[in-house]
mmCIF file of C-alpha atoms in Angstrom:
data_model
loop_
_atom_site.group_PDB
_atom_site.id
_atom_site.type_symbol
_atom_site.label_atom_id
_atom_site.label_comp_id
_atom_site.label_asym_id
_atom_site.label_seq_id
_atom_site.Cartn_x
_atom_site.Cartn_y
_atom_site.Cartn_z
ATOM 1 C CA UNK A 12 0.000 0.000 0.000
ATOM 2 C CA UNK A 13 2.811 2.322 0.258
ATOM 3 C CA UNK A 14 4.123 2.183 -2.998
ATOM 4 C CA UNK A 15 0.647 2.121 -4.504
ATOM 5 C CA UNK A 16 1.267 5.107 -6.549
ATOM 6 C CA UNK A 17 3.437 5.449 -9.584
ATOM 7 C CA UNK A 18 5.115 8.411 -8.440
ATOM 8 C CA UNK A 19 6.035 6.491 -4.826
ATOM 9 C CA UNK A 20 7.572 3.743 -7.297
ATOM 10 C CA UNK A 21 9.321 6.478 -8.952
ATOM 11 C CA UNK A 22 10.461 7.235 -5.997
ATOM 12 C CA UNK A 23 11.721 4.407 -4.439
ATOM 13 C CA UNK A 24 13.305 3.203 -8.075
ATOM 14 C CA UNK A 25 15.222 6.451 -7.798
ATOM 15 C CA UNK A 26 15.936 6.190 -3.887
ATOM 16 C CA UNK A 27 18.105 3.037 -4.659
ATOM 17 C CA UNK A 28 20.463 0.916 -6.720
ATOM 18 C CA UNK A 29 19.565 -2.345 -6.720
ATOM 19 C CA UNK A 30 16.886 -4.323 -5.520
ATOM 20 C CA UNK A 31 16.925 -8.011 -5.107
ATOM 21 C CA UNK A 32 14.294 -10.024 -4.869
ATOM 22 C CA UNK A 33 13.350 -13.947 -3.687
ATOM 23 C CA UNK A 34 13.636 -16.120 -6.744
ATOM 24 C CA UNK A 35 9.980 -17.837 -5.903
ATOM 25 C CA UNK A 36 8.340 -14.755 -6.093
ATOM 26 C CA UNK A 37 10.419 -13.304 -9.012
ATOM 27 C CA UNK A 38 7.932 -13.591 -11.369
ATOM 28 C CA UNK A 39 5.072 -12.063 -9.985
ATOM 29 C CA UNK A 40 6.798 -8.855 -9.378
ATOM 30 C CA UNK A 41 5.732 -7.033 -12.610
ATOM 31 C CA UNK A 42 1.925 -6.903 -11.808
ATOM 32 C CA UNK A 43 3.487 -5.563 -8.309
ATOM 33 C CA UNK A 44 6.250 -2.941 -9.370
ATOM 34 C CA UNK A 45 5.058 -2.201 -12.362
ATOM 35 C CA UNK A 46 6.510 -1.248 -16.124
ATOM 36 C CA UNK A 47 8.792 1.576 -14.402
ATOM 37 C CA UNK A 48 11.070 -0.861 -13.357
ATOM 38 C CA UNK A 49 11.093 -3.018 -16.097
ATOM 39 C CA UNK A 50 12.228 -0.275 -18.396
ATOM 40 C CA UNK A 51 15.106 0.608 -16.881
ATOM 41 C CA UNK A 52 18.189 -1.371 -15.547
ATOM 42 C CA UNK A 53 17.568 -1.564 -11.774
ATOM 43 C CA UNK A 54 15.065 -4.822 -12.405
ATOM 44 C CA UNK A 55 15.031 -6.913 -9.231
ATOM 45 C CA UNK A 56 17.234 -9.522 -9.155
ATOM 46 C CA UNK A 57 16.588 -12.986 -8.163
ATOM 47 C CA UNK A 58 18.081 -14.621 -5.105
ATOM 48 C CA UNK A 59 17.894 -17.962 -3.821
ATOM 49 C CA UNK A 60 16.275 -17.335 -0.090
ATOM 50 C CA UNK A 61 15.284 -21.220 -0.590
ATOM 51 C CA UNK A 62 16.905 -23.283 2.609
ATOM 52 C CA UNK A 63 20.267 -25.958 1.248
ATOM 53 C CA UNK A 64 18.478 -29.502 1.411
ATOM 54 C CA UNK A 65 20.372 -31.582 3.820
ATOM 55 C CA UNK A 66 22.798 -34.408 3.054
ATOM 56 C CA UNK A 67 22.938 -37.025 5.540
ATOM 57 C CA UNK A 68 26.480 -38.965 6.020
ATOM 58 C CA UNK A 69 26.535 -40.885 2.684
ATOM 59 C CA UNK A 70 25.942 -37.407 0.808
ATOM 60 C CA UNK A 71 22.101 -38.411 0.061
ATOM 61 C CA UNK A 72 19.591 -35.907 0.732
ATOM 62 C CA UNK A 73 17.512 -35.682 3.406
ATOM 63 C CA UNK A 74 13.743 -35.426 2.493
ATOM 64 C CA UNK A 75 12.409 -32.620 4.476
ATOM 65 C CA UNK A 76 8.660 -31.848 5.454
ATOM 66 C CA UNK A 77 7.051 -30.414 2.406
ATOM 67 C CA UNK A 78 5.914 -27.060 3.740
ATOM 68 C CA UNK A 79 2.262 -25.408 3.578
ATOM 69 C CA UNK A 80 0.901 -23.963 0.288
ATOM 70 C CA UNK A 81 0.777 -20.530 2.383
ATOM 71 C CA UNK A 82 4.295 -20.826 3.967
ATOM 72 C CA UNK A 83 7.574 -20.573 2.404
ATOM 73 C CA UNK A 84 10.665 -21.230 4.342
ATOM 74 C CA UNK A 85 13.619 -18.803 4.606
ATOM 75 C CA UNK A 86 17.226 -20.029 5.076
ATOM 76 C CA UNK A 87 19.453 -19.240 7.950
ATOM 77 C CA UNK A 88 20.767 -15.866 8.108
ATOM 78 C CA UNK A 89 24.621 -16.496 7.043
ATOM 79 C CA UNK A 90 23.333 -18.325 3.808
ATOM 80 C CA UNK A 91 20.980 -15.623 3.558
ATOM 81 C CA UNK A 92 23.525 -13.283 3.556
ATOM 82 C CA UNK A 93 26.269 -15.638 1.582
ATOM 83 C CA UNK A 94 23.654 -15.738 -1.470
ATOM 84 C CA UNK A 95 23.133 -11.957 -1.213
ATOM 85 C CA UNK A 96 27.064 -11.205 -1.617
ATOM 86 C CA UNK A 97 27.196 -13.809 -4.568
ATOM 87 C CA UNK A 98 24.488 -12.453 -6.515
ATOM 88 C CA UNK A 99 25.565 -9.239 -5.542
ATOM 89 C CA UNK A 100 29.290 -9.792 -6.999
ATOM 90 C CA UNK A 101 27.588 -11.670 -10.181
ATOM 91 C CA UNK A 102 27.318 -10.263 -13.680
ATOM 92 C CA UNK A 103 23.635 -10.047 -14.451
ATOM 93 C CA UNK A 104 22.351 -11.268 -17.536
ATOM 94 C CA UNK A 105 19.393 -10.778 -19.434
ATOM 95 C CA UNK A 106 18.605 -12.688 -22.397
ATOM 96 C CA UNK A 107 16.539 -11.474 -25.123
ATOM 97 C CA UNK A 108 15.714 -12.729 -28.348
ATOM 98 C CA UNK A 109 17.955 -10.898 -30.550
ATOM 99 C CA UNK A 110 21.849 -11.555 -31.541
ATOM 100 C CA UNK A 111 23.268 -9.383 -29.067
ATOM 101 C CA UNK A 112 23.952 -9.108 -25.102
ATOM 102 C CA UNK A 113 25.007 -6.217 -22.893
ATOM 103 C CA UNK A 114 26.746 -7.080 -19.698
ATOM 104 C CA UNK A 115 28.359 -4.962 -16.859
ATOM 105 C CA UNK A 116 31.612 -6.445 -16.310
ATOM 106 C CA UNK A 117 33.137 -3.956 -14.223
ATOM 107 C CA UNK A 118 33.648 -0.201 -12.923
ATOM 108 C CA UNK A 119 35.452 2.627 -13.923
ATOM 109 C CA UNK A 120 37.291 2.496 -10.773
ATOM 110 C CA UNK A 121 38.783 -0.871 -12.130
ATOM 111 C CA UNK A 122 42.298 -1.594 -13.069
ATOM 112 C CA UNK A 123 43.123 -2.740 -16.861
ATOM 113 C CA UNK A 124 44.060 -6.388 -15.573
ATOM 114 C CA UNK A 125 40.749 -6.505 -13.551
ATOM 115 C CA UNK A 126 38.823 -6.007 -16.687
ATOM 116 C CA UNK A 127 40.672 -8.091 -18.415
ATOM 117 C CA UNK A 128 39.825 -10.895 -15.648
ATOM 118 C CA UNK A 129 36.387 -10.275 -15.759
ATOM 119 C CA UNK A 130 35.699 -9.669 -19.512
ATOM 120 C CA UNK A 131 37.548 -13.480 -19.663
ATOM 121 C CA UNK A 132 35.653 -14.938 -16.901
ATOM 122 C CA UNK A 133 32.033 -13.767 -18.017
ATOM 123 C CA UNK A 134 32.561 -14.517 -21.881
ATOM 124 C CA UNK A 135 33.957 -17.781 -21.178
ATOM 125 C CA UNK A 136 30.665 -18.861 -18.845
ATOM 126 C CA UNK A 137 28.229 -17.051 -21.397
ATOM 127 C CA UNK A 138 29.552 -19.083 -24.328
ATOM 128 C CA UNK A 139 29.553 -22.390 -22.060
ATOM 129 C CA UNK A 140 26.154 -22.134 -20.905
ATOM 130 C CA UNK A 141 23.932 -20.163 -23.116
ATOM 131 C CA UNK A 142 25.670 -19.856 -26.943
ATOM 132 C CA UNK A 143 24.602 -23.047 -29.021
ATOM 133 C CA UNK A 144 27.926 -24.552 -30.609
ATOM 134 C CA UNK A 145 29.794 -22.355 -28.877
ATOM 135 C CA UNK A 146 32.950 -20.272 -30.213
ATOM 136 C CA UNK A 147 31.694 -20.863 -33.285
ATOM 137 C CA UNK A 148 28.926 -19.300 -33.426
ATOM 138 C CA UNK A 149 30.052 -16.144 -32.149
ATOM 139 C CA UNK A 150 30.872 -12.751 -34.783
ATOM 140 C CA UNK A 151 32.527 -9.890 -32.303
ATOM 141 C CA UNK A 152 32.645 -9.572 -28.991
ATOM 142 C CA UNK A 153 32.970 -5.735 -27.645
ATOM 143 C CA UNK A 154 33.413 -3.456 -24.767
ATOM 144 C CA UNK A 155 32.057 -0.082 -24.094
ATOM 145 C CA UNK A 156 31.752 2.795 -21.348
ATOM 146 C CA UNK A 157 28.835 4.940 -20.497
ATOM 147 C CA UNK A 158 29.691 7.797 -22.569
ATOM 148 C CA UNK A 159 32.511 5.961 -25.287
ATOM 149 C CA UNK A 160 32.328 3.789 -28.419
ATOM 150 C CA UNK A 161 32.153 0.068 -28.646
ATOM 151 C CA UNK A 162 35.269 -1.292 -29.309
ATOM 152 C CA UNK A 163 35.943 -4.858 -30.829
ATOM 153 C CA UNK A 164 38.035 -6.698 -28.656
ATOM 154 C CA UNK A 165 37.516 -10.097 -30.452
ATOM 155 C CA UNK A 166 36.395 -10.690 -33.839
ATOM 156 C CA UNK A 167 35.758 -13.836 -35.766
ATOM 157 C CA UNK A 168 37.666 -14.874 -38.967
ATOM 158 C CA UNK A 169 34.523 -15.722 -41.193
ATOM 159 C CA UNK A 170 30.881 -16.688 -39.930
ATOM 160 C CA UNK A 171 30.219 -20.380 -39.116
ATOM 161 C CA UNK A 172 28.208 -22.097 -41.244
ATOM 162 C CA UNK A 173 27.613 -25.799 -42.401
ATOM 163 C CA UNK A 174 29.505 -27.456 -45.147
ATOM 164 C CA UNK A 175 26.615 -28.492 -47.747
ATOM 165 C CA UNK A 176 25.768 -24.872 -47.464
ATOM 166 C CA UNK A 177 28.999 -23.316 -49.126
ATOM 167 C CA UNK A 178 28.605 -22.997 -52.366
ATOM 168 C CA UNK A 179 31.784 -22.878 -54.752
ATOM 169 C CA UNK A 180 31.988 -19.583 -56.806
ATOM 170 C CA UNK A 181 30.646 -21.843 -59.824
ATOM 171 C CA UNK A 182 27.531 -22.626 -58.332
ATOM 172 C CA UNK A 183 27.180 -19.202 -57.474
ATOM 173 C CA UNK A 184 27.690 -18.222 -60.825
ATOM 174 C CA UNK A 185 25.443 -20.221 -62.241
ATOM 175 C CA UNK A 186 22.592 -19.637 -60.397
ATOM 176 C CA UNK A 187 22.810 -16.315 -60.576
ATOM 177 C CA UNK A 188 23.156 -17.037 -64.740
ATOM 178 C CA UNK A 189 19.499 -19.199 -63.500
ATOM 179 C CA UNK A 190 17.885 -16.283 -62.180
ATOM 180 C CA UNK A 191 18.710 -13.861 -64.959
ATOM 181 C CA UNK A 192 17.220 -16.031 -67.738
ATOM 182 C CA UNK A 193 14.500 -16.448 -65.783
ATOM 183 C CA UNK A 194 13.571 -12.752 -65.240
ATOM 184 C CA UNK A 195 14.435 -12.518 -68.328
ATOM 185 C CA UNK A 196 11.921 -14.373 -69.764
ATOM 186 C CA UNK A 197 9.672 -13.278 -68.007
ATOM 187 C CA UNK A 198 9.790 -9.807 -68.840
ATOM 188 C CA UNK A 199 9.975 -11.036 -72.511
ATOM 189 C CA UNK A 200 6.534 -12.884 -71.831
ATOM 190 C CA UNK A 201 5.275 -9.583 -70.805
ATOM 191 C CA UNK A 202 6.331 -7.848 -73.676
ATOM 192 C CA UNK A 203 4.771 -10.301 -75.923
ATOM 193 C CA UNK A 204 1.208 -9.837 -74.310
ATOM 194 C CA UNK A 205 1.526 -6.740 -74.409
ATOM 195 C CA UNK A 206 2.157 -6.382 -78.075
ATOM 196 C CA UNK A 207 -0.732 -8.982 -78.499
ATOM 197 C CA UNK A 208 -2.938 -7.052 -76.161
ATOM 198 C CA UNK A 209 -2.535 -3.936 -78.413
ATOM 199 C CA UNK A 210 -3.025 -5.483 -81.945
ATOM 200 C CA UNK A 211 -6.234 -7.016 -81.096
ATOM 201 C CA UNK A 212 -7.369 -3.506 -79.235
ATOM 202 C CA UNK A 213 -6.317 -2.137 -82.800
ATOM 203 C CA UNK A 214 -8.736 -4.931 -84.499
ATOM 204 C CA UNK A 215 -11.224 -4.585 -82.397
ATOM 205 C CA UNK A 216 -11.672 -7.931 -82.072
ATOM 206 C CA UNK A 217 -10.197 -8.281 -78.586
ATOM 207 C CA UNK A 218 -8.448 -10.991 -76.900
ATOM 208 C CA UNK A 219 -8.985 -14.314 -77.624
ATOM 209 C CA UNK A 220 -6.976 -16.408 -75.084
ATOM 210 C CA UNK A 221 -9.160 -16.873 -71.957
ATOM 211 C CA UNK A 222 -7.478 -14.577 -68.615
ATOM 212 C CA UNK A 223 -5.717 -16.887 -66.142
ATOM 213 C CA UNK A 224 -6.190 -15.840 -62.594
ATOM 214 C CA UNK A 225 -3.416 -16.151 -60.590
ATOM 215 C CA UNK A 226 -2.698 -18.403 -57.564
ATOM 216 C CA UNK A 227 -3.198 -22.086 -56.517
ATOM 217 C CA UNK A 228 -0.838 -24.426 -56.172
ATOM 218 C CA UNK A 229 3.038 -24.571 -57.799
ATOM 219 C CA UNK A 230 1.838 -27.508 -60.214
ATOM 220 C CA UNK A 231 -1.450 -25.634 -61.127
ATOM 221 C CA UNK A 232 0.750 -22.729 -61.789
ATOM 222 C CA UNK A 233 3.071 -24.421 -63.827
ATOM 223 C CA UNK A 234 0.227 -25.763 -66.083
ATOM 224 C CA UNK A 235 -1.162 -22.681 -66.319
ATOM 225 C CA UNK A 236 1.977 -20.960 -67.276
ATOM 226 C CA UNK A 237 2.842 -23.664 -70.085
ATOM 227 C CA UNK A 238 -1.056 -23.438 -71.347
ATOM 228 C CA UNK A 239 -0.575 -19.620 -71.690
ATOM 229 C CA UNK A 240 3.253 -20.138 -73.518
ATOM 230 C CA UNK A 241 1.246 -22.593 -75.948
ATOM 231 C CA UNK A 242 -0.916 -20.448 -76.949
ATOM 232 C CA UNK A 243 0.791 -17.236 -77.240
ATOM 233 C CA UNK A 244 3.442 -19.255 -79.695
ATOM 234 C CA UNK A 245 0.415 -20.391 -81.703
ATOM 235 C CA UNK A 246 -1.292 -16.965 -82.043
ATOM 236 C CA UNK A 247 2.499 -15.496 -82.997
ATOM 237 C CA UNK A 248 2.988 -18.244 -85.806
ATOM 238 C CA UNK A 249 -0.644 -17.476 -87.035
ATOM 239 C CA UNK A 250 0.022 -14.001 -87.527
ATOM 240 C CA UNK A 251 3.641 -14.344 -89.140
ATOM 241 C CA UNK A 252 1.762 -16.034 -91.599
ATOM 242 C CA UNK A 253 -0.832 -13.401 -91.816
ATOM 243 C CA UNK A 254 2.120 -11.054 -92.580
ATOM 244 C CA UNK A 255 4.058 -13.431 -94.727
ATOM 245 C CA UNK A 256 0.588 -13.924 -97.048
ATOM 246 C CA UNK A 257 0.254 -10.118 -97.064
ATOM 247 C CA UNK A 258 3.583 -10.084 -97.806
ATOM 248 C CA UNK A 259 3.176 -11.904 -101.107
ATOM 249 C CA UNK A 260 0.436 -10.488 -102.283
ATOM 250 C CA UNK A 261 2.123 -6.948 -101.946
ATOM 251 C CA UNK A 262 5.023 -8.285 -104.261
ATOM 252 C CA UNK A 263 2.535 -9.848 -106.523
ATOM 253 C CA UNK A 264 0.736 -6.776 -106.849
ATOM 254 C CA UNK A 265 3.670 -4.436 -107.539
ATOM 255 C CA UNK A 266 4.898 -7.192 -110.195
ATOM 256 C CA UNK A 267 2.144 -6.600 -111.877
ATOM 257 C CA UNK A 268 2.220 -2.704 -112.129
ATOM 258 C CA UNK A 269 5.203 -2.681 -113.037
ATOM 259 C CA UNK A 270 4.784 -5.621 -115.711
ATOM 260 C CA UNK A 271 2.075 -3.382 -117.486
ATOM 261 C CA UNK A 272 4.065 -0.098 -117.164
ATOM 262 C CA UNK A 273 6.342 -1.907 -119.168
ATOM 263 C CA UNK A 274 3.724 -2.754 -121.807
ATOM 264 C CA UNK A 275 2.613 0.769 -121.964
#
């Protein structure tokens, strides 16, 4: 009830610098704090306030009473205070889904060599527990200040990848040859109709070949595609022949004017 308000939560984000949190109850602090705290980078930080199960002389575990659904047991005070100083001295990480990570590995107040430790330290556990494949599938890893640039400390040679996915620079070539025939062709096509489109508008007779909607499946399309080619050759050898018997008759015609200018 006392931090009800947003501008008490304000408040109390502001009045410290870091909060921690019981690790049970971790999750159902956002309803509670709110998106104030979420947004910036004081988020509470989980701690394990869980008593150590005991070990009995073999090194088994002892089963304890399971406790009530409305009680939660605390540990004693020194682990208490043992798993406060260890998350405390911890690197905090949050994971998101993208391809890069921000830790704090250190202070300004920290020697070259100390930075050096820790950037070492925290890399190494990040890659063992949370990078699949590990060093390899890593590009750069950086370090930055508050107020400086990021600068690459570690970069990778070349980007992993898997074997049967390198191509040699002949395959490359030749599907790249693939794709240009193919958009070439295409555009061709559309020329064609075009052209087609226009001398029958000229006619007035309009277009005979049927329209083709679009879509369906890749076999449907296919068909559809080779149905339209068919046709479109047809209609183009019809009217070369149109042009060749026009043709002919043009020559035939001027033979014959000039056969009787002759005469004359």
């Amino acid at each position: 009830a006392r931090y009800k308000s947003f501008e008490s939560r304000r408040q109390l984000l502001n009045d410290h610098d870091i909060f921690l949190a019981d690790a049970r109850v971790i999750t159902m602090l956002p309803k509670v704090l709110g998106k104030i705290f979420y947004k910036s980078h004081k988020k509470p930080i989980p701690v394990n306030l869980e008593p150590y199960k005991q070990k009995d002389a073999s090194g088994k575990r002892v089963k304890s009473k399971s406790p009530s659904a409305d009680s939660k047991p605390i540990a004693p005070p020194l682990q208490v205070a043992k798993e406060i100083e260890k998350t405390i001295n911890c690197a905090l990480v949050h994971l998101s889904p993208s391809n890069n990570v921000a830790i704090r590995i250190g202070l300004s107040s920290f020697t070259p060599q100390q930075i050096a430790e820790n950037v070492e330290t925290v890399v190494a556990g990040l890659v063992e527990k949370f990078i699949p494949k590990g060093w390899r599938n890593i590009k750069s890893v950086h370090i930055k200040g508050p107020n400086t640039m990021a600068l690459p400390i570690w970069l990778a040679d070349e980007l992993w990848v898997e074997k049967e996915d390198v191509l040699e620079e002949e395959e490359i070539k030749a599907i790249e040859e693939g794709k240009q025939e193919k958009a070439t062709a295409r555009i061709e096509s559309k020329r064609q109709r075009r052209a087609l489109n226009a001398e029958a508008r000229d006619e007035g007779k309009g277009s005979k070949r049927p329209r083709i909607e679009e879509g369906g499946t890749e076999e449907r399309k296919k068909k559809k595609s080779k149905v339209e080619d068919a046709d479109l050759s047809k209609e183009m050898r019809e009217r070369r022949e149109r042009l060749r018997e026009q043709k002919r008759l043009d020559r035939e015609q001027m033979q014959v004017k000039r056969t009787a200018e002759l005469d004359s």
